[in-house]
CSV table of C-alpha atoms in Angstrom, one decimal:
chain,number,residue,atom,x,y,z
A,1,UNK,CA,155.4,196.3,-11.7
A,2,UNK,CA,157.1,198.0,-9.1
A,3,UNK,CA,154.6,198.4,-6.2
A,4,UNK,CA,153.4,202.2,-6.4
A,5,UNK,CA,151.3,202.2,-2.9
A,6,UNK,CA,153.3,202.5,0.2
A,7,UNK,CA,153.1,200.3,3.1
A,8,UNK,CA,151.4,202.8,5.4
A,9,UNK,CA,148.8,203.9,2.5
A,10,UNK,CA,148.1,200.6,2.1
A,11,UNK,CA,147.8,199.7,5.7
A,12,UNK,CA,145.3,202.6,6.1
A,13,UNK,CA,143.4,201.4,3.1
A,14,UNK,CA,142.7,197.9,4.8
A,15,UNK,CA,142.2,199.5,8.0
A,16,UNK,CA,138.8,201.2,6.9
A,17,UNK,CA,135.5,199.3,7.5
A,18,UNK,CA,134.3,197.7,4.3
A,19,UNK,CA,131.1,199.6,5.3
A,20,UNK,CA,132.5,202.8,4.4
A,21,UNK,CA,135.5,202.1,2.1
A,22,UNK,CA,134.1,203.9,-1.0
A,23,UNK,CA,133.5,207.2,0.9
A,24,UNK,CA,136.3,207.4,3.3
A,25,UNK,CA,139.0,209.5,1.9
A,26,UNK,CA,142.8,209.8,2.4
A,27,UNK,CA,145.5,212.4,2.4
A,28,UNK,CA,147.6,211.3,-0.3
A,29,UNK,CA,151.1,212.2,-1.7
A,30,UNK,CA,151.7,211.5,-5.7
A,31,UNK,CA,154.6,211.3,-6.6
A,32,UNK,CA,154.8,212.1,-10.3
A,33,UNK,CA,157.3,211.0,-13.2
A,34,UNK,CA,160.2,213.5,-13.2
A,35,UNK,CA,162.3,212.6,-16.3
A,36,UNK,CA,162.3,215.5,-18.1
A,37,UNK,CA,163.0,217.9,-14.9
A,38,UNK,CA,165.9,215.2,-14.2
A,39,UNK,CA,167.2,215.8,-17.4
A,40,UNK,CA,167.4,219.4,-17.4
A,41,UNK,CA,169.0,219.0,-14.0
A,42,UNK,CA,171.4,217.2,-15.6
A,43,UNK,CA,172.5,219.4,-18.0
A,44,UNK,CA,173.0,222.1,-15.2
A,45,UNK,CA,175.0,220.0,-13.5
A,46,UNK,CA,177.1,219.4,-16.3
A,47,UNK,CA,177.6,223.4,-17.1
A,48,UNK,CA,178.4,223.7,-13.4
A,49,UNK,CA,181.3,221.1,-13.7
A,50,UNK,CA,182.4,222.1,-17.5
A,51,UNK,CA,182.4,225.9,-16.6
A,52,UNK,CA,181.2,226.4,-13.2
A,53,UNK,CA,182.2,230.7,-13.4
A,54,UNK,CA,179.8,230.6,-16.3
A,55,UNK,CA,176.7,233.5,-15.9
A,56,UNK,CA,174.0,231.5,-13.8
A,57,UNK,CA,170.4,233.1,-13.8
A,58,UNK,CA,168.6,231.4,-10.9
A,59,UNK,CA,165.5,233.0,-11.9
A,60,UNK,CA,165.6,231.4,-15.2
A,61,UNK,CA,166.3,228.1,-13.7
A,62,UNK,CA,163.6,228.3,-11.2
A,63,UNK,CA,161.1,229.5,-14.0
A,64,UNK,CA,162.2,226.2,-16.0
A,65,UNK,CA,161.8,223.8,-13.2
A,66,UNK,CA,158.3,225.6,-12.3
A,67,UNK,CA,157.5,225.1,-15.9
A,68,UNK,CA,158.5,221.3,-16.5
A,69,UNK,CA,156.8,220.3,-12.9
A,70,UNK,CA,153.6,222.1,-14.7
A,71,UNK,CA,153.6,220.0,-17.7
A,72,UNK,CA,154.6,216.7,-15.6
A,73,UNK,CA,151.3,217.3,-13.5
A,74,UNK,CA,148.6,219.0,-16.1
A,75,UNK,CA,147.1,215.8,-17.2
A,76,UNK,CA,147.1,214.5,-13.4
A,77,UNK,CA,145.4,217.6,-12.1
A,78,UNK,CA,143.0,217.6,-14.8
A,79,UNK,CA,141.8,214.3,-14.4
A,80,UNK,CA,141.2,214.9,-10.8
A,81,UNK,CA,139.3,218.5,-11.3
A,82,UNK,CA,136.8,216.3,-13.6
A,83,UNK,CA,135.4,214.4,-11.2
A,84,UNK,CA,135.1,211.4,-13.9
A,85,UNK,CA,135.2,209.2,-10.9
A,86,UNK,CA,133.0,210.9,-8.7
A,87,UNK,CA,133.2,214.2,-6.8
A,88,UNK,CA,136.5,215.8,-7.7
A,89,UNK,CA,138.5,215.7,-4.4
A,90,UNK,CA,139.5,218.6,-2.4
A,91,UNK,CA,141.5,220.2,-1.8
A,92,UNK,CA,144.2,219.5,-4.4
A,93,UNK,CA,147.7,221.6,-4.3
A,94,UNK,CA,150.9,220.7,-6.1
A,95,UNK,CA,154.2,221.2,-5.3
A,96,UNK,CA,157.0,222.3,-7.9
A,97,UNK,CA,159.9,221.5,-5.7
A,98,UNK,CA,159.4,217.7,-5.7
A,99,UNK,CA,156.8,217.2,-8.9
A,100,UNK,CA,154.0,215.9,-6.2
A,101,UNK,CA,150.5,216.2,-6.3
A,102,UNK,CA,148.2,216.4,-2.6
A,103,UNK,CA,144.8,215.2,-2.8
A,104,UNK,CA,142.3,213.5,-0.6
A,105,UNK,CA,141.5,210.3,-2.9
A,106,UNK,CA,139.0,207.6,-2.0
A,107,UNK,CA,140.1,203.8,-2.3
A,108,UNK,CA,138.5,203.8,-5.7
A,109,UNK,CA,140.4,206.8,-7.1
A,110,UNK,CA,143.7,205.5,-5.4
A,111,UNK,CA,143.5,202.1,-7.6
A,112,UNK,CA,142.6,204.0,-10.9
A,113,UNK,CA,145.7,206.6,-10.1
A,114,UNK,CA,148.1,204.2,-9.5
A,115,UNK,CA,147.7,202.7,-12.8
A,116,UNK,CA,148.6,205.8,-14.4
A,117,UNK,CA,151.9,205.7,-16.6
A,118,UNK,CA,152.9,209.0,-15.7
A,119,UNK,CA,152.3,208.2,-11.3
A,120,UNK,CA,155.5,206.8,-9.3
A,121,UNK,CA,154.1,206.0,-6.3
A,122,UNK,CA,151.6,207.2,-3.6
A,123,UNK,CA,151.8,207.9,-0.3
A,124,UNK,CA,149.8,208.2,3.1
A,125,UNK,CA,150.0,212.1,3.8
A,126,UNK,CA,150.3,211.8,7.7
A,127,UNK,CA,152.2,213.4,10.6
A,128,UNK,CA,154.6,212.7,13.1
A,129,UNK,CA,153.7,212.7,16.5
A,130,UNK,CA,154.3,216.7,17.9
A,131,UNK,CA,156.4,215.6,20.6
A,132,UNK,CA,159.0,213.8,18.3
A,133,UNK,CA,158.7,216.4,15.8
A,134,UNK,CA,161.1,219.1,15.9
A,135,UNK,CA,164.5,218.4,17.7
A,136,UNK,CA,163.0,218.2,21.0
A,137,UNK,CA,163.3,221.3,22.6
A,138,UNK,CA,163.9,220.0,26.5
A,139,UNK,CA,166.4,217.9,25.3
A,140,UNK,CA,168.2,220.5,23.4
A,141,UNK,CA,167.9,222.7,26.3
A,142,UNK,CA,169.5,219.9,28.5
A,143,UNK,CA,172.1,220.2,25.6
A,144,UNK,CA,173.1,223.4,25.9
A,145,UNK,CA,175.5,223.5,29.0
A,146,UNK,CA,176.6,227.0,30.4
A,147,UNK,CA,175.3,230.2,28.7
A,148,UNK,CA,177.9,232.8,29.3
A,149,UNK,CA,175.8,236.2,28.8
A,150,UNK,CA,178.4,238.4,30.1
A,151,UNK,CA,181.2,237.8,27.3
A,152,UNK,CA,180.7,240.1,24.4
A,153,UNK,CA,181.2,237.4,22.1
A,154,UNK,CA,180.1,233.4,22.8
A,155,UNK,CA,183.2,231.2,22.8
A,156,UNK,CA,181.6,229.1,20.6
A,157,UNK,CA,182.0,232.0,17.9
A,158,UNK,CA,185.7,232.2,18.4
A,159,UNK,CA,186.2,228.3,18.6
A,160,UNK,CA,184.2,228.0,14.8
A,161,UNK,CA,186.5,231.3,13.5
A,162,UNK,CA,183.8,233.6,12.6
A,163,UNK,CA,184.7,236.3,15.1
A,164,UNK,CA,188.5,236.3,13.1
A,165,UNK,CA,186.4,236.7,10.1
A,166,UNK,CA,184.3,239.6,11.3
A,167,UNK,CA,187.7,241.5,11.7
A,168,UNK,CA,188.6,240.9,8.1
A,169,UNK,CA,185.3,242.3,7.0
A,170,UNK,CA,183.1,239.6,7.0
A,171,UNK,CA,180.0,239.3,8.7
A,172,UNK,CA,177.2,237.9,6.6
A,173,UNK,CA,176.1,241.3,5.0
A,174,UNK,CA,173.8,241.3,1.7
A,175,UNK,CA,173.0,237.5,2.3
A,176,UNK,CA,169.4,236.1,3.2
A,177,UNK,CA,169.2,232.9,5.1
A,178,UNK,CA,165.8,231.2,5.5
A,179,UNK,CA,165.2,229.9,8.4
A,180,UNK,CA,162.9,226.8,8.0
A,181,UNK,CA,162.0,226.7,12.1
A,182,UNK,CA,159.1,227.7,13.8
A,183,UNK,CA,158.3,231.2,14.1
A,184,UNK,CA,161.0,233.9,15.0
A,185,UNK,CA,160.1,236.7,17.6
A,186,UNK,CA,160.6,239.9,15.3
A,187,UNK,CA,160.5,241.8,18.5
A,188,UNK,CA,164.2,240.8,20.0
A,189,UNK,CA,166.1,244.0,19.6
A,190,UNK,CA,169.0,241.6,18.3
A,191,UNK,CA,166.9,240.4,15.3
A,192,UNK,CA,164.6,242.9,14.5
A,193,UNK,CA,166.8,244.8,12.2
A,194,UNK,CA,167.8,241.4,10.7
A,195,UNK,CA,164.3,240.3,9.5
A,196,UNK,CA,164.3,240.4,5.4
A,197,UNK,CA,161.4,242.0,4.0
A,198,UNK,CA,160.0,240.2,1.0
A,199,UNK,CA,160.5,241.5,-2.7
A,200,UNK,CA,157.4,239.7,-3.8
A,201,UNK,CA,154.8,241.4,-1.4
A,202,UNK,CA,152.4,239.1,0.7
A,203,UNK,CA,152.4,238.1,4.4
A,204,UNK,CA,152.6,241.3,6.9
A,205,UNK,CA,156.4,240.9,7.7
A,206,UNK,CA,156.9,239.0,4.2
A,207,UNK,CA,158.1,235.9,4.8
A,208,UNK,CA,155.4,233.5,6.5
A,209,UNK,CA,154.9,230.3,4.8
A,210,UNK,CA,151.1,230.1,4.7
A,211,UNK,CA,150.5,226.4,4.7
A,212,UNK,CA,147.6,224.3,5.7
A,213,UNK,CA,148.4,222.0,8.8
A,214,UNK,CA,150.4,224.9,10.4
A,215,UNK,CA,149.8,223.6,13.8
A,216,UNK,CA,153.1,225.4,15.2
A,217,UNK,CA,152.5,228.9,13.5
A,218,UNK,CA,152.1,230.4,17.0
A,219,UNK,CA,155.7,228.8,18.2
A,220,UNK,CA,158.8,231.2,18.5
A,221,UNK,CA,160.7,229.6,20.9
A,222,UNK,CA,162.6,226.8,18.8
A,223,UNK,CA,162.9,229.2,15.9
A,224,UNK,CA,164.2,232.4,17.8
A,225,UNK,CA,167.1,230.2,19.0
A,226,UNK,CA,167.9,229.1,15.8
A,227,UNK,CA,167.8,232.4,14.1
A,228,UNK,CA,169.7,234.5,16.9
A,229,UNK,CA,172.8,231.9,16.5
A,230,UNK,CA,172.5,232.7,12.5
A,231,UNK,CA,172.1,236.5,12.7
A,232,UNK,CA,172.0,238.0,16.3
A,233,UNK,CA,173.6,241.1,16.2
A,234,UNK,CA,174.1,242.1,19.8
A,235,UNK,CA,172.1,244.9,20.3
A,236,UNK,CA,171.0,243.8,23.6
A,237,UNK,CA,174.7,243.0,25.1
A,238,UNK,CA,175.7,239.9,23.1
A,239,UNK,CA,176.5,238.8,19.2
A,240,UNK,CA,175.1,235.7,19.1
A,241,UNK,CA,174.9,235.4,15.7
A,242,UNK,CA,177.7,233.9,13.2
A,243,UNK,CA,177.1,236.1,10.7
A,244,UNK,CA,175.3,239.2,12.4
A,245,UNK,CA,175.3,241.4,8.9
A,246,UNK,CA,173.2,238.7,7.6
A,247,UNK,CA,169.1,239.0,7.0
A,248,UNK,CA,166.7,236.5,7.6
A,249,UNK,CA,163.7,234.8,6.2
A,250,UNK,CA,161.4,233.3,8.9
A,251,UNK,CA,160.0,230.5,7.1
A,252,UNK,CA,157.4,228.8,9.9
A,253,UNK,CA,156.2,225.4,9.1
A,254,UNK,CA,154.3,223.0,10.8
A,255,UNK,CA,154.1,218.8,11.7
A,256,UNK,CA,153.2,217.8,8.1
A,257,UNK,CA,156.0,217.4,5.8
A,258,UNK,CA,154.4,219.3,2.9
A,259,UNK,CA,154.7,222.8,5.0
A,260,UNK,CA,158.4,222.4,4.9
A,261,UNK,CA,158.2,221.8,0.8
A,262,UNK,CA,155.8,224.8,0.6
A,263,UNK,CA,158.6,226.6,2.7
A,264,UNK,CA,161.0,225.4,0.6
A,265,UNK,CA,159.1,227.1,-2.5
A,266,UNK,CA,159.0,230.3,-0.9
A,267,UNK,CA,162.5,230.9,0.1
A,268,UNK,CA,163.8,229.9,-3.6
A,269,UNK,CA,161.1,232.1,-5.0
A,270,UNK,CA,161.9,234.9,-2.2
A,271,UNK,CA,165.7,235.4,-3.0
A,272,UNK,CA,166.9,233.1,0.0
A,273,UNK,CA,170.7,232.7,-0.3
A,274,UNK,CA,171.0,230.0,2.1
A,275,UNK,CA,168.2,227.8,4.0
A,276,UNK,CA,169.1,226.8,7.9
A,277,UNK,CA,167.3,224.1,8.7
A,278,UNK,CA,166.9,222.4,12.3
A,279,UNK,CA,163.7,220.7,11.8
A,280,UNK,CA,164.0,217.2,10.7
A,281,UNK,CA,161.6,214.2,9.9
A,282,UNK,CA,162.5,210.7,11.0
A,283,UNK,CA,160.3,207.6,11.4
A,284,UNK,CA,158.3,207.4,14.3
A,285,UNK,CA,156.8,203.7,14.4
A,286,UNK,CA,157.4,203.0,18.0
A,287,UNK,CA,153.4,202.8,18.4
A,288,UNK,CA,152.4,201.4,15.1
A,289,UNK,CA,154.7,199.7,12.7
A,290,UNK,CA,152.4,201.4,9.8
A,291,UNK,CA,153.0,204.5,11.6
A,292,UNK,CA,154.8,207.7,10.2
A,293,UNK,CA,157.6,207.5,7.8
A,294,UNK,CA,159.2,210.4,6.2
A,295,UNK,CA,158.4,210.6,2.3
A,296,UNK,CA,161.9,210.1,1.3
A,297,UNK,CA,162.0,210.3,-2.6
A,298,UNK,CA,159.9,213.8,-2.3
A,299,UNK,CA,162.5,215.2,0.1
A,300,UNK,CA,165.6,214.0,-1.8
A,301,UNK,CA,163.6,215.6,-5.0
A,302,UNK,CA,163.6,219.1,-3.4
A,303,UNK,CA,167.0,218.8,-2.4
A,304,UNK,CA,168.0,218.4,-6.2
A,305,UNK,CA,165.9,221.2,-7.2
A,306,UNK,CA,167.5,223.4,-4.2
A,307,UNK,CA,171.0,222.4,-5.5
A,308,UNK,CA,170.3,223.5,-9.2
A,309,UNK,CA,169.4,227.0,-7.4
A,310,UNK,CA,172.7,227.1,-5.8
A,311,UNK,CA,171.5,227.5,-2.5
A,312,UNK,CA,173.4,226.0,0.2
A,313,UNK,CA,171.5,224.1,3.0
A,314,UNK,CA,172.0,223.0,6.3
A,315,UNK,CA,170.2,220.1,8.2
A,316,UNK,CA,170.3,218.8,11.4
A,317,UNK,CA,171.0,215.1,12.0
A,318,UNK,CA,169.2,214.7,15.4
A,319,UNK,CA,167.9,211.4,16.3
A,320,UNK,CA,168.8,209.1,18.9
A,321,UNK,CA,172.7,207.2,18.5
A,322,UNK,CA,171.3,204.6,21.0
A,323,UNK,CA,168.7,203.3,18.6
A,324,UNK,CA,171.1,203.2,15.6
A,325,UNK,CA,172.5,199.6,16.3
A,326,UNK,CA,169.3,198.2,17.4
A,327,UNK,CA,168.1,195.7,14.4
A,328,UNK,CA,164.3,196.0,15.4
A,329,UNK,CA,164.4,199.8,15.7
A,330,UNK,CA,162.8,201.9,13.3
A,331,UNK,CA,165.7,204.1,13.7
A,332,UNK,CA,168.5,201.5,12.8
A,333,UNK,CA,171.2,202.2,10.5
A,334,UNK,CA,170.7,203.1,7.5
A,335,UNK,CA,167.4,204.9,8.9
A,336,UNK,CA,169.0,206.6,12.0
A,337,UNK,CA,169.8,210.0,9.8
A,338,UNK,CA,166.5,211.9,9.4
A,339,UNK,CA,165.0,213.5,6.1
A,340,UNK,CA,166.0,216.0,5.0
A,341,UNK,CA,169.6,215.3,5.9
A,342,UNK,CA,170.2,212.1,4.4
A,343,UNK,CA,169.8,213.0,1.0
A,344,UNK,CA,173.2,213.3,-0.8
A,345,UNK,CA,175.4,216.8,-0.3
A,346,UNK,CA,176.2,219.1,-3.1
A,347,UNK,CA,180.4,217.4,-3.4
A,348,UNK,CA,181.4,213.8,-3.1
A,349,UNK,CA,184.3,213.5,-0.7
A,350,UNK,CA,187.2,211.2,-1.7
A,351,UNK,CA,186.2,209.1,1.2
A,352,UNK,CA,182.8,208.3,-0.4
A,353,UNK,CA,183.5,205.2,-2.2
A,354,UNK,CA,180.3,204.9,-3.9
A,355,UNK,CA,179.2,207.2,-6.2
A,356,UNK,CA,175.3,208.4,-7.0
A,357,UNK,CA,173.2,211.3,-7.2
A,358,UNK,CA,174.0,214.9,-5.5
A,359,UNK,CA,171.9,217.3,-3.9
A,360,UNK,CA,172.1,220.0,-1.4
A,361,UNK,CA,171.9,218.4,1.9
A,362,UNK,CA,174.8,218.9,4.1
A,363,UNK,CA,174.1,217.4,6.9
A,364,UNK,CA,175.3,218.6,10.6
A,365,UNK,CA,176.3,216.5,13.6
A,366,UNK,CA,177.2,217.5,17.2
A,367,UNK,CA,180.0,217.6,19.7
A,368,UNK,CA,180.8,219.3,22.7
A,369,UNK,CA,183.9,221.6,23.5
A,370,UNK,CA,186.0,219.1,23.9
A,371,UNK,CA,185.2,217.5,20.4
A,372,UNK,CA,183.1,214.5,21.6
A,373,UNK,CA,180.1,213.3,19.6
A,374,UNK,CA,177.0,214.2,21.8
A,375,UNK,CA,174.5,211.3,22.2
A,376,UNK,CA,171.6,213.1,20.1
A,377,UNK,CA,174.0,213.3,17.1
A,378,UNK,CA,172.6,210.9,14.4
A,379,UNK,CA,174.7,207.7,12.7
A,380,UNK,CA,175.1,207.1,9.4
A,381,UNK,CA,175.5,205.8,6.7
A,382,UNK,CA,172.0,206.8,4.7
A,383,UNK,CA,171.1,204.7,1.7
A,384,UNK,CA,168.9,205.2,-1.5
A,385,UNK,CA,168.6,201.7,-2.8
A,386,UNK,CA,164.9,202.3,-3.4
A,387,UNK,CA,163.3,203.4,-6.7
A,388,UNK,CA,163.5,205.8,-8.3
A,389,UNK,CA,167.3,206.6,-7.2
A,390,UNK,CA,168.7,203.5,-6.3
A,391,UNK,CA,172.1,204.3,-5.5
A,392,UNK,CA,174.2,204.8,-2.3
A,393,UNK,CA,173.2,200.9,-1.1
A,394,UNK,CA,173.9,199.7,2.1
A,395,UNK,CA,175.0,196.0,2.2
A,396,UNK,CA,178.1,196.0,4.2
A,397,UNK,CA,180.8,194.9,4.1
A,398,UNK,CA,180.9,195.7,0.4
A,399,UNK,CA,178.3,198.2,-0.1
A,400,UNK,CA,178.5,201.4,2.7
A,401,UNK,CA,176.0,203.7,1.9
A,402,UNK,CA,176.1,207.3,1.7
A,403,UNK,CA,178.5,209.0,4.4
A,404,UNK,CA,176.5,210.9,6.8
A,405,UNK,CA,176.7,213.4,8.8
A,406,UNK,CA,179.0,215.6,6.4
A,407,UNK,CA,180.5,217.9,9.3
A,408,UNK,CA,179.8,218.2,12.9
A,409,UNK,CA,179.6,221.6,14.8
A,410,UNK,CA,179.1,222.7,18.5
A,411,UNK,CA,176.2,221.7,20.3
A,412,UNK,CA,177.2,222.5,24.2
A,413,UNK,CA,177.5,226.4,25.4
A,414,UNK,CA,175.5,228.3,23.0
A,415,UNK,CA,173.8,231.5,23.9
A,416,UNK,CA,171.0,232.9,21.9
A,417,UNK,CA,167.9,235.0,21.6
A,418,UNK,CA,165.2,234.4,24.1
A,419,UNK,CA,161.3,234.3,22.3
A,420,UNK,CA,159.9,236.6,25.0
A,421,UNK,CA,162.4,239.5,24.9
A,422,UNK,CA,161.9,242.6,25.4
A,423,UNK,CA,158.5,241.5,27.0
A,424,UNK,CA,159.9,239.4,29.5
A,425,UNK,CA,163.9,238.9,30.8
A,426,UNK,CA,166.2,237.6,30.0
A,427,UNK,CA,167.7,238.6,26.8
A,428,UNK,CA,169.5,235.6,26.0
A,429,UNK,CA,168.7,231.9,26.6
A,430,UNK,CA,171.2,228.3,26.5
A,431,UNK,CA,170.7,226.6,23.5
A,432,UNK,CA,172.1,223.3,22.1
A,433,UNK,CA,172.0,219.9,20.5
A,434,UNK,CA,171.9,219.1,16.7
A,435,UNK,CA,169.5,222.1,16.7
A,436,UNK,CA,172.4,224.5,17.8
A,437,UNK,CA,175.3,223.1,15.9
A,438,UNK,CA,173.2,223.1,12.3
A,439,UNK,CA,172.4,226.6,12.9
A,440,UNK,CA,176.0,227.4,13.4
A,441,UNK,CA,176.6,225.8,10.0
A,442,UNK,CA,174.0,227.9,8.5
A,443,UNK,CA,176.0,231.0,9.7
A,444,UNK,CA,178.9,229.7,8.2
A,445,UNK,CA,177.4,229.3,5.1
A,446,UNK,CA,176.2,232.9,5.3
A,447,UNK,CA,179.5,234.0,5.6
A,448,UNK,CA,181.3,231.9,3.0
A,449,UNK,CA,178.2,233.1,0.3
A,450,UNK,CA,178.8,236.8,1.8
A,451,UNK,CA,182.6,236.4,0.7
A,452,UNK,CA,181.7,235.0,-2.7
A,453,UNK,CA,179.8,238.7,-3.0
A,454,UNK,CA,182.2,240.7,-2.0
A,455,UNK,CA,184.6,239.4,-4.7
A,456,UNK,CA,182.1,239.0,-7.2
A,457,UNK,CA,182.3,235.1,-7.4
A,458,UNK,CA,179.7,232.6,-7.8
A,459,UNK,CA,178.3,230.9,-5.1
A,460,UNK,CA,178.6,226.7,-5.6
A,461,UNK,CA,177.5,224.5,-2.9
A,462,UNK,CA,179.8,222.1,-4.1
A,463,UNK,CA,182.6,224.8,-3.3
A,464,UNK,CA,181.2,226.0,0.4
A,465,UNK,CA,181.1,222.3,1.3
A,466,UNK,CA,184.4,221.2,0.2
A,467,UNK,CA,186.2,224.2,1.9
A,468,UNK,CA,184.5,223.3,5.3
A,469,UNK,CA,185.3,219.8,5.0
A,470,UNK,CA,188.8,220.1,3.7
A,471,UNK,CA,189.5,222.3,6.9
A,472,UNK,CA,187.8,220.6,9.3
A,473,UNK,CA,189.3,219.4,12.7
A,474,UNK,CA,189.0,215.6,13.6
A,475,UNK,CA,186.9,214.8,16.3
A,476,UNK,CA,187.6,212.4,19.2
A,477,UNK,CA,187.8,208.8,17.9
A,478,UNK,CA,187.8,209.5,14.8
A,479,UNK,CA,189.8,207.6,12.3
A,480,UNK,CA,189.5,208.8,8.9
A,481,UNK,CA,189.0,212.2,6.9
A,482,UNK,CA,185.4,211.8,6.9
A,483,UNK,CA,183.5,208.9,8.2
A,484,UNK,CA,179.9,207.8,9.6
A,485,UNK,CA,178.9,209.3,12.7
A,486,UNK,CA,182.0,212.0,12.3
A,487,UNK,CA,181.5,213.2,9.3
A,488,UNK,CA,184.6,215.2,8.3
A,489,UNK,CA,185.0,216.3,11.8
A,490,UNK,CA,184.2,220.0,13.4
A,491,UNK,CA,184.3,222.8,11.2
A,492,UNK,CA,186.1,226.1,11.4
A,493,UNK,CA,184.8,228.9,8.9
A,494,UNK,CA,187.9,230.6,8.9
A,495,UNK,CA,190.0,228.1,7.8
A,496,UNK,CA,187.7,227.3,5.4
A,497,UNK,CA,187.8,231.0,3.9
A,498,UNK,CA,191.3,230.7,3.6
A,499,UNK,CA,191.1,227.5,1.7
A,500,UNK,CA,188.9,228.9,-0.8
A,501,UNK,CA,190.9,232.1,-1.0
A,502,UNK,CA,193.9,230.3,-2.2
A,503,UNK,CA,191.6,228.7,-4.8
A,504,UNK,CA,190.2,231.6,-5.7
A,505,UNK,CA,186.5,230.8,-4.8
A,506,UNK,CA,186.0,234.1,-3.5
């Protein structure tokens, strides 16, 4: 029987003082069997392949996914609530986005739960070090380069082709982008009118994800920079956003991975059309060999649900490329691409030889204005050879894993909105690194979704990805149409728009 308890959870259990072993609890993530959900997703994929223009009812799809998840976890939740083996664990939270249950379990309860037929894996729900969590703000600032606040439109908007699409009447209008990041400065004049009200009611501004452990809830620095590059509309003098007509949903997250999964659920149920996520999770094992590891299977399951909802998903690949080829580094290939960017994208490029599953994750690397990768851009490939997926194995030279990143964008010369304006000057700050590149990809996806809506055509993430990759410009050093480290090259959203228009995708 395959081992169900993760190495980090086992290490935590073994490190417990024997005198207190029966009383100590561990914050545990229980991944449940999702065969019924997977069958449903397979049927959806078949329909997309057979008749991509068929009527799509997103609300019905999400309702079915939530119903299946409830059926899958019902027995476990009842067992945990019964307290049949001692006091019922508290709190207990379930996540339909990846068919998982979170609970504080004793060692004895873990031993009982692992024997259940419907349990696939038990993981320790730890968190990374705060300094290693979000793409480091300090390094992003160093990667920013010069911020030209005197220009009416930043040069990157022209380089990426967004400004040309504005002149053609495409500016992201009618699209809601979920910014999965720290919170956003809603008082900035360039963002105030771009924040989406919540159609479902709830939080005062409608779109925060209230999760336990959200220890970054008060921070607005990084989230504001990300939001400004997506939809900053220029009311203070500089149009920083690639999709200045789009609306944004601020999905504030914290250190625990569960806050992002909660955020995904919130975004999907509240009508987000695009997810732009500069936050990423990478192994943090420098001080402890059993330290933080992302819950990769849970991330991939979540990305499969996002794809089933037909929501394009921009992900950051910020890590340390210097660590990628060090054999003993926890960030060595194929673990250099963080979660969720290491999940498969919605479209399989012809250069991707190994065939496997698909999901939502469009991973974005980072380059300078000369088309050279910056050191903070992560290096693929990724691999999914472990259960339950067992695809994209990495065993060179015959098995080369999953190509990552998928595309690249600019990581230098970005100007975005300040989290302290209008209380404090200036209105704009430099931004850079993979965070900026990913926000640019999110803005491009918003423009293409807007084009689909204007043409009354269905939004298929696979088409958006294909258009962006087929028209991307090669980077310095890139030798193939799509390859590890470079992806398909530098994106140009106007070229992608023309590519899709020729095929009547929008």
